[in-house]
Coordinates of C-alpha atoms and ligand atoms in Angstrom, one line a residue:
M1 CA -7.3 -17.0 12.7
K2 CA -10.1 -19.1 11.2
R3 CA -10.3 -17.7 7.7
F4 CA -7.5 -18.8 5.4
I5 CA -6.4 -19.4 1.8
T6 CA -3.6 -21.4 0.3
I7 CA -1.2 -20.4 -2.5
N8 CA 1.2 -22.7 -4.2
R9 CA 4.2 -22.6 -6.5
G10 CA 2.3 -24.5 -9.2
D11 CA 4.3 -27.7 -9.3
E12 CA 2.5 -31.0 -8.6
E13 CA 3.9 -31.6 -5.1
S14 CA 2.9 -28.1 -3.9
K15 CA -0.6 -28.4 -5.5
R16 CA -1.1 -31.8 -3.8
L17 CA 0.1 -30.6 -0.4
C18 CA -2.1 -27.5 -0.7
K19 CA -5.2 -29.7 -1.4
Y20 CA -4.3 -31.8 1.6
I21 CA -3.9 -28.8 3.9
R22 CA -7.2 -27.2 2.7
E23 CA -9.1 -30.5 3.3
S24 CA -7.5 -31.1 6.7
M25 CA -8.2 -27.5 7.9
V26 CA -11.8 -27.5 6.7
K27 CA -12.3 -30.6 8.8
K28 CA -10.9 -28.7 11.8
N29 CA -13.5 -26.0 11.2
F30 CA -11.3 -23.4 9.5
T31 CA -12.9 -21.6 6.6
I32 CA -11.5 -21.0 3.1
D33 CA -12.1 -17.3 2.4
E34 CA -10.6 -16.0 -0.9
K35 CA -11.8 -12.4 -0.4
N36 CA -11.1 -11.8 3.3
P37 CA -8.5 -14.2 4.6
E38 CA -6.7 -13.8 7.9
L39 CA -4.0 -16.3 7.1
I40 CA -2.3 -17.0 3.8
I41 CA -0.6 -20.4 3.7
Y42 CA 2.0 -20.4 0.9
V43 CA 3.4 -23.8 -0.2
G44 CA 6.6 -23.6 -2.2
G45 CA 9.5 -21.3 -1.3
D46 CA 10.7 -17.7 -1.0
G47 CA 9.5 -16.9 -4.5
T48 CA 6.0 -18.1 -3.7
L49 CA 5.9 -15.7 -0.7
L50 CA 6.9 -12.8 -2.9
K51 CA 4.1 -13.6 -5.4
A52 CA 1.6 -13.9 -2.6
F53 CA 2.8 -10.7 -1.0
H54 CA 2.3 -8.7 -4.3
E55 CA -1.0 -10.4 -5.0
Y56 CA -2.4 -9.5 -1.5
L57 CA -0.7 -6.0 -1.1
D58 CA -4.1 -4.3 -0.7
I59 CA -5.1 -6.4 2.3
L60 CA -1.6 -6.7 4.0
D61 CA -3.0 -5.0 7.2
N62 CA -5.5 -7.8 7.8
V63 CA -3.4 -10.9 6.9
S64 CA -0.5 -12.9 8.1
F65 CA 1.6 -15.4 6.1
V66 CA 3.0 -18.8 7.0
G67 CA 5.0 -21.0 4.6
I68 CA 5.5 -24.7 3.9
H69 CA 8.6 -25.5 2.0
T70 CA 8.6 -27.8 -1.1
G71 CA 11.5 -26.3 -3.0
T72 CA 15.3 -26.6 -2.8
L73 CA 15.9 -23.6 -0.5
G74 CA 13.5 -21.8 1.8
F75 CA 14.4 -18.9 4.1
S76 CA 11.0 -17.6 4.9
T77 CA 9.2 -20.9 5.4
D78 CA 8.7 -22.4 8.9
Y79 CA 7.8 -26.0 7.9
T80 CA 9.0 -28.5 5.4
A81 CA 6.7 -30.7 3.4
Q82 CA 7.6 -33.6 5.8
E83 CA 6.4 -31.5 8.7
V84 CA 2.9 -30.9 7.4
E85 CA 1.2 -32.9 10.2
E86 CA 3.1 -30.9 12.8
F87 CA 1.8 -27.7 11.0
L88 CA -1.8 -29.0 11.2
E89 CA -1.4 -29.6 14.9
N90 CA 0.2 -26.2 15.6
I91 CA -2.4 -24.3 13.6
D92 CA -4.8 -24.3 16.5
N93 CA -2.3 -22.4 18.7
E94 CA -2.1 -18.6 18.9
P95 CA 0.8 -17.6 16.6
V96 CA 3.6 -15.1 17.3
I97 CA 3.3 -12.3 14.8
E98 CA 6.5 -10.9 13.3
E99 CA 6.3 -7.7 11.3
K100 CA 8.6 -6.8 8.4
Q101 CA 9.2 -3.5 6.7
V102 CA 7.8 -2.9 3.2
L103 CA 9.6 -0.6 0.9
E104 CA 7.9 1.9 -1.3
V105 CA 9.3 3.3 -4.6
E106 CA 8.1 6.2 -6.8
C107 CA 9.4 6.7 -10.3
Y108 CA 9.0 10.1 -11.9
N109 CA 9.1 11.4 -15.5
T110 CA 8.0 14.9 -16.6
H111 CA 4.3 14.0 -16.7
T112 CA 3.5 11.2 -14.2
S113 CA 4.7 9.1 -11.4
K114 CA 4.4 5.4 -10.8
H115 CA 4.3 3.7 -7.5
Y116 CA 5.4 0.2 -6.4
Y117 CA 6.1 -1.8 -3.2
A118 CA 8.8 -4.4 -2.4
L119 CA 9.5 -6.8 0.4
N120 CA 13.0 -7.9 -0.5
E121 CA 14.6 -5.0 -2.3
V122 CA 14.3 -2.3 -4.9
R123 CA 17.1 -2.3 -7.5
V124 CA 18.0 0.1 -10.2
E125 CA 20.2 -1.9 -12.5
N126 CA 21.7 -1.3 -16.0
I127 CA 23.7 -4.1 -17.6
V128 CA 23.8 -2.4 -21.0
K129 CA 25.7 0.7 -20.2
T130 CA 27.4 2.4 -17.2
Q131 CA 24.7 4.0 -15.1
A132 CA 25.5 7.3 -13.7
M133 CA 23.1 8.7 -11.0
D134 CA 23.1 11.2 -8.2
L135 CA 22.1 9.9 -4.8
Y136 CA 20.4 12.1 -2.3
L137 CA 19.6 11.1 1.3
D138 CA 16.5 13.1 2.1
S139 CA 17.2 16.3 0.3
T140 CA 21.0 16.3 0.8
Y141 CA 23.3 15.3 -2.1
F142 CA 25.4 12.3 -1.1
E143 CA 27.4 11.1 -4.1
T144 CA 27.4 10.4 -7.8
F145 CA 27.4 6.7 -8.5
R146 CA 28.7 5.1 -11.6
G147 CA 28.4 1.4 -12.3
N148 CA 25.7 -1.2 -12.8
G149 CA 23.3 0.1 -10.1
V150 CA 22.2 0.1 -6.6
C151 CA 20.1 -2.2 -4.4
I152 CA 18.0 -0.8 -1.5
S153 CA 16.7 -3.2 1.1
A154 CA 15.5 -3.5 4.6
Q155 CA 16.0 -6.2 7.2
Y156 CA 14.0 -9.0 5.4
G157 CA 15.7 -8.6 2.1
S158 CA 19.2 -8.4 3.6
T159 CA 19.7 -12.1 3.1
A160 CA 18.5 -12.0 -0.6
Y161 CA 20.1 -10.1 -3.5
N162 CA 21.8 -7.7 -1.0
R163 CA 23.8 -10.5 0.5
S164 CA 25.1 -11.6 -2.9
I165 CA 26.6 -8.2 -3.5
G166 CA 28.4 -7.9 -0.2
G167 CA 25.6 -6.2 1.8
A168 CA 25.3 -6.8 5.5
V169 CA 22.9 -9.5 6.8
I170 CA 20.6 -7.8 9.3
Y171 CA 19.2 -9.5 12.4
P172 CA 15.4 -9.4 12.7
G173 CA 13.9 -6.6 14.9
L174 CA 16.1 -3.8 13.4
E175 CA 14.3 -1.2 11.2
L176 CA 16.6 0.4 8.7
L177 CA 17.4 1.0 5.1
Q178 CA 20.5 -0.4 3.4
V179 CA 22.0 0.9 0.1
T180 CA 24.4 -1.5 -1.6
E181 CA 26.3 -0.9 -4.8
I182 CA 26.1 -3.2 -7.8
S183 CA 29.5 -3.2 -9.5
G184 CA 30.5 0.3 -8.7
I185 CA 33.3 1.9 -10.7
H186 CA 36.1 3.2 -8.5
H187 CA 39.1 4.8 -10.0
R188 CA 40.8 8.2 -9.8
H189 CA 38.0 9.9 -11.9
S190 CA 35.0 8.2 -10.4
R191 CA 34.5 7.1 -6.8
S192 CA 31.4 6.4 -4.7
L193 CA 31.2 5.1 -1.2
G194 CA 32.1 1.5 -2.2
A195 CA 30.6 0.0 0.9
P196 CA 27.1 -0.8 2.1
L197 CA 25.4 2.2 3.7
I198 CA 23.0 1.4 6.5
M199 CA 20.7 4.2 7.6
N200 CA 17.7 4.8 9.9
P201 CA 14.4 3.9 8.2
N202 CA 13.1 7.4 8.0
I203 CA 15.5 8.5 5.3
Q204 CA 14.3 8.7 1.7
V205 CA 16.8 7.7 -0.9
T206 CA 16.5 9.6 -4.2
L207 CA 18.2 8.6 -7.4
K208 CA 18.4 11.2 -10.2
S209 CA 19.9 10.8 -13.6
D210 CA 19.7 12.6 -17.0
S211 CA 19.3 9.1 -18.5
F212 CA 18.1 5.8 -17.1
D213 CA 17.9 4.4 -20.7
H214 CA 18.2 0.6 -20.7
A215 CA 18.0 0.5 -16.9
L216 CA 15.5 -1.6 -15.1
L217 CA 13.7 -1.0 -11.8
C218 CA 13.6 -4.5 -10.2
Y219 CA 11.3 -4.8 -7.2
D220 CA 11.4 -8.3 -5.8
H221 CA 10.7 -10.7 -8.8
L222 CA 9.1 -7.9 -10.8
H223 CA 10.5 -5.2 -13.0
I224 CA 9.7 -2.2 -15.2
H225 CA 11.8 -0.3 -17.8
L226 CA 13.1 3.1 -16.7
D227 CA 13.8 4.6 -20.1
D228 CA 11.5 7.7 -19.6
I229 CA 12.2 8.1 -15.9
H230 CA 14.5 10.7 -14.4
E231 CA 14.0 10.4 -10.7
I232 CA 13.4 7.5 -8.3
R233 CA 12.5 7.8 -4.6
V234 CA 12.7 4.9 -2.3
R235 CA 11.5 4.9 1.3
N236 CA 10.1 2.8 4.1
S237 CA 6.3 2.5 3.6
D238 CA 3.5 2.6 6.2
K239 CA 2.7 -1.0 5.2
R240 CA 3.9 -4.0 7.2
M241 CA 4.1 -7.6 6.1
K242 CA 3.3 -10.1 8.9
F243 CA 4.6 -13.6 9.4
A244 CA 2.5 -15.9 11.7
H245 CA 4.9 -18.2 13.6
F246 CA 3.1 -21.2 15.0
K247 CA 6.4 -22.6 16.3
E248 CA 9.7 -21.0 17.3
I249 CA 12.7 -21.1 15.0
S250 CA 15.7 -18.9 15.9
H251 CA 17.1 -16.6 13.2
I252 CA 20.5 -18.3 13.8
D253 CA 19.0 -21.7 12.9
R254 CA 17.5 -20.1 9.7
L255 CA 20.8 -18.7 8.7
N256 CA 22.6 -21.9 9.4
A257 CA 20.1 -23.9 7.4
L258 CA 20.4 -21.7 4.4
F259 CA 24.0 -20.6 4.3
Ligands
LIG301 P1 13.7 -17.0 -6.7 O1 12.4 -17.0 -6.0 O2 14.2 -18.2 -7.4 O3 14.8 -16.5 -5.6 C1 16.2 -16.6 -5.9 C2 16.9 -17.1 -4.7 O4 16.8 -16.1 -3.7 C3 16.3 -18.3 -4.1 O5 17.3 -19.2 -3.7 C4 15.5 -17.8 -2.9 O6 15.4 -18.8 -1.9 C5 16.4 -16.7 -2.5 N1 15.7 -15.7 -1.7 C6 14.7 -14.9 -2.1 N2 14.3 -14.1 -1.1 C7 15.2 -14.3 0.0 C8 15.3 -13.8 1.2 N3 14.6 -12.8 1.7 N4 16.3 -14.3 2.0 C9 17.1 -15.3 1.6 N5 17.0 -15.8 0.4 C10 16.0 -15.3 -0.4 O7 13.9 -15.9 -7.8 P2 12.9 -14.8 -8.2 O8 11.5 -15.3 -8.4 O9 13.5 -14.0 -9.2 O10 12.8 -13.9 -6.8 C11 13.3 -12.7 -6.7 C12 14.2 -12.6 -5.5 O11 15.3 -13.4 -5.6 C13 14.7 -11.2 -5.5 O12 13.9 -10.4 -4.6 C14 16.1 -11.3 -5.1 O13 16.4 -10.9 -3.8 C15 16.4 -12.8 -5.2 N6 17.5 -12.9 -6.2 C16 18.8 -13.0 -5.8 C17 19.8 -13.1 -6.7 C18 21.2 -13.2 -6.2 O14 21.3 -13.3 -4.9 N7 22.2 -13.1 -7.0 C19 19.5 -13.1 -8.0 C20 18.2 -13.0 -8.5 C21 17.2 -12.9 -7.5

């Protein structure tokens, strides 16, 4: 992995660290290649990774990501800013590549469909009015949900928004889809599952409603308005996001460090 780029969060510390990494790596005969990188080094935190992921979606097959952490919390990063020399030593080693599922979402209105990808989660969320929607698993009707919305995630996003709303934290290596309710309404006239639903990754989750007025589709840190949409389909995509691990960190250590 000799061709690389760096991406940073935009704060002074991350910019300075990026400059130092670039200069040090060029001295070690690595090449900065903005168009065709093999390695994306992101300096910042989990949000920096999400931005890099969306910016380089088209070349995901050819790149791997490694993170250096300068923020307050980092789940995805393997090194802290204080460990930058260790990173520069390790970078000559062959990394272990860890692949993560990427979610795909299509939003339909009567005329067109729009298509997006997400690493952490896809959420349909309405904080203005009760959102009613029918959930289908593949083509089978499952339930009618009423409440604020639903969050659909895979393994990587299980520790993000999903965890905050009572979803299960999933250990790496498991491919799946998880649907978690956001403030579901449960009383004698309205009841949905009321618990996270974990399914095999081949199932497509379809959400249909007569009105998604005021609702948002949030995919990672991005969002669109759903006012003219009546059907949303979420599934596991063919894309994979790859982490390059130049040192070993157990998932339990990551969980302990963050939570
Ligand atoms: P951000 O980048 O500031 O992230 C918000 C928090 O979520 C940060 O503490 C970040 O470290 C953590 N985070 C993000 N992805 C994670 C992951 N995969 N595992 C563990 N922690 C993770 O905020 P943003 O720029 O809006 O980023 C969007 C992401 O932040 C969303 O995809 C969502 O999962 C997460 N988020 C979580 C909550 C919540 O838990 N209540 C609220 C908003 C956003």
